[in-house]
Amino acid sequence: MFPRAKFRTGNAIGTDEAFAGGVKNVDPCRLEFVVPYGTLRKSKVPPESAVFSLQDICGNVWAEICRQTKEASPRIAPPIDLFRKVGGK
């Protein structure tokens, strides 16, 4: 129905894994992994799928991502602020 849609997962065990498996069976090129670090459960990532590691984001880009995330989802603003305060980017 949506042949150009991309699907994102955090590569967690459980429902993320089941969802990714379903997308992989249809078209692994449409699957994107957004993970804290690039090697997270790497064996579960199809080679055709894109991987975006939060560890690789730097500087002003990180601040903008946090700003936009907090604007879109205000309820998760406190954990984002805490993460940045105690050693996040």
mmCIF file of C-alpha atoms in Angstrom:
data_model
loop_
_atom_site.group_PDB
_atom_site.id
_atom_site.type_symbol
_atom_site.label_atom_id
_atom_site.label_comp_id
_atom_site.label_asym_id
_atom_site.label_seq_id
_atom_site.Cartn_x
_atom_site.Cartn_y
_atom_site.Cartn_z
ATOM 1 C CA MET A 1 0.000 0.000 0.000
ATOM 2 C CA PHE A 2 2.934 2.357 0.762
ATOM 3 C CA PRO A 3 5.835 1.084 -1.351
ATOM 4 C CA ARG A 4 8.137 4.008 -0.489
ATOM 5 C CA ALA A 5 7.548 3.974 3.290
ATOM 6 C CA LYS A 6 10.540 3.432 5.598
ATOM 7 C CA PHE A 7 10.185 1.613 8.899
ATOM 8 C CA ARG A 8 12.328 2.303 11.953
ATOM 9 C CA THR A 9 13.207 0.121 14.906
ATOM 10 C CA GLY A 10 15.422 0.432 17.970
ATOM 11 C CA ASN A 11 16.534 -3.205 17.586
ATOM 12 C CA ALA A 12 15.322 -4.255 21.028
ATOM 13 C CA ILE A 13 14.438 -7.830 21.918
ATOM 14 C CA GLY A 14 10.713 -8.552 21.744
ATOM 15 C CA THR A 15 8.225 -6.489 19.763
ATOM 16 C CA ASP A 16 10.929 -4.428 17.998
ATOM 17 C CA GLU A 17 12.532 -7.648 16.841
ATOM 18 C CA ALA A 18 9.221 -9.129 15.665
ATOM 19 C CA PHE A 19 8.307 -5.931 13.803
ATOM 20 C CA ALA A 20 11.732 -5.748 12.130
ATOM 21 C CA GLY A 21 11.462 -9.388 11.129
ATOM 22 C CA GLY A 22 8.163 -8.719 9.397
ATOM 23 C CA VAL A 23 9.527 -5.745 7.480
ATOM 24 C CA LYS A 24 12.686 -7.689 6.631
ATOM 25 C CA ASN A 25 10.558 -10.427 5.058
ATOM 26 C CA VAL A 26 8.874 -7.864 2.782
ATOM 27 C CA ASP A 27 11.845 -5.585 1.958
ATOM 28 C CA PRO A 28 14.899 -5.181 4.236
ATOM 29 C CA CYS A 29 15.931 -2.053 2.296
ATOM 30 C CA ARG A 30 12.945 -0.266 3.820
ATOM 31 C CA LEU A 31 14.072 -1.041 7.378
ATOM 32 C CA GLU A 32 16.109 1.516 9.357
ATOM 33 C CA PHE A 33 17.713 0.802 12.716
ATOM 34 C CA VAL A 34 18.108 3.739 15.122
ATOM 35 C CA VAL A 35 20.350 2.489 17.909
ATOM 36 C CA PRO A 36 22.450 3.929 20.770
ATOM 37 C CA TYR A 37 25.654 2.488 19.252
ATOM 38 C CA GLY A 38 26.315 0.862 15.898
ATOM 39 C CA THR A 39 27.149 -2.610 17.168
ATOM 40 C CA LEU A 40 23.924 -3.108 19.170
ATOM 41 C CA ARG A 41 22.643 -6.582 18.209
ATOM 42 C CA LYS A 42 24.428 -6.173 14.890
ATOM 43 C CA SER A 43 23.832 -9.812 13.986
ATOM 44 C CA LYS A 44 20.092 -9.031 13.803
ATOM 45 C CA VAL A 45 20.542 -6.222 11.249
ATOM 46 C CA PRO A 46 20.105 -7.273 7.608
ATOM 47 C CA PRO A 47 22.982 -6.002 5.445
ATOM 48 C CA GLU A 48 20.478 -4.206 3.186
ATOM 49 C CA SER A 49 19.099 -2.134 6.073
ATOM 50 C CA ALA A 50 20.359 1.291 7.154
ATOM 51 C CA VAL A 51 21.774 1.809 10.658
ATOM 52 C CA PHE A 52 21.808 5.183 12.407
ATOM 53 C CA SER A 53 23.826 5.294 15.606
ATOM 54 C CA LEU A 54 23.067 7.961 18.198
ATOM 55 C CA GLN A 55 26.709 7.615 19.285
ATOM 56 C CA ASP A 56 27.793 9.097 15.947
ATOM 57 C CA ILE A 57 25.764 12.307 16.315
ATOM 58 C CA CYS A 58 27.771 15.305 17.416
ATOM 59 C CA GLY A 59 27.550 18.903 18.564
ATOM 60 C CA ASN A 60 24.774 21.175 17.432
ATOM 61 C CA VAL A 61 22.995 18.369 15.615
ATOM 62 C CA TRP A 62 22.524 16.529 18.933
ATOM 63 C CA ALA A 63 21.095 19.639 20.595
ATOM 64 C CA GLU A 64 18.661 20.138 17.706
ATOM 65 C CA ILE A 65 17.528 16.512 17.822
ATOM 66 C CA CYS A 66 16.833 16.863 21.554
ATOM 67 C CA ARG A 67 14.959 20.125 21.008
ATOM 68 C CA GLN A 68 12.762 18.685 18.265
ATOM 69 C CA THR A 69 12.106 15.490 20.222
ATOM 70 C CA LYS A 70 11.050 17.421 23.315
ATOM 71 C CA GLU A 71 8.818 19.652 21.211
ATOM 72 C CA ALA A 72 7.143 16.667 19.551
ATOM 73 C CA SER A 73 6.882 14.598 22.753
ATOM 74 C CA PRO A 74 6.890 16.896 25.805
ATOM 75 C CA ARG A 75 6.284 14.001 28.212
ATOM 76 C CA ILE A 76 9.775 12.626 27.560
ATOM 77 C CA ALA A 77 11.530 15.972 28.068
ATOM 78 C CA PRO A 78 12.617 15.178 31.677
ATOM 79 C CA PRO A 79 14.527 11.973 30.753
ATOM 80 C CA ILE A 80 16.195 13.770 27.837
ATOM 81 C CA ASP A 81 17.298 16.620 30.100
ATOM 82 C CA LEU A 82 18.563 14.177 32.738
ATOM 83 C CA PHE A 83 20.497 12.175 30.153
ATOM 84 C CA ARG A 84 22.199 15.317 28.858
ATOM 85 C CA LYS A 85 22.979 16.495 32.393
ATOM 86 C CA VAL A 86 24.611 13.264 33.595
ATOM 87 C CA GLY A 87 26.908 12.623 30.690
ATOM 88 C CA GLY A 88 24.927 12.579 27.529
ATOM 89 C CA LYS A 89 25.765 14.875 24.686
#
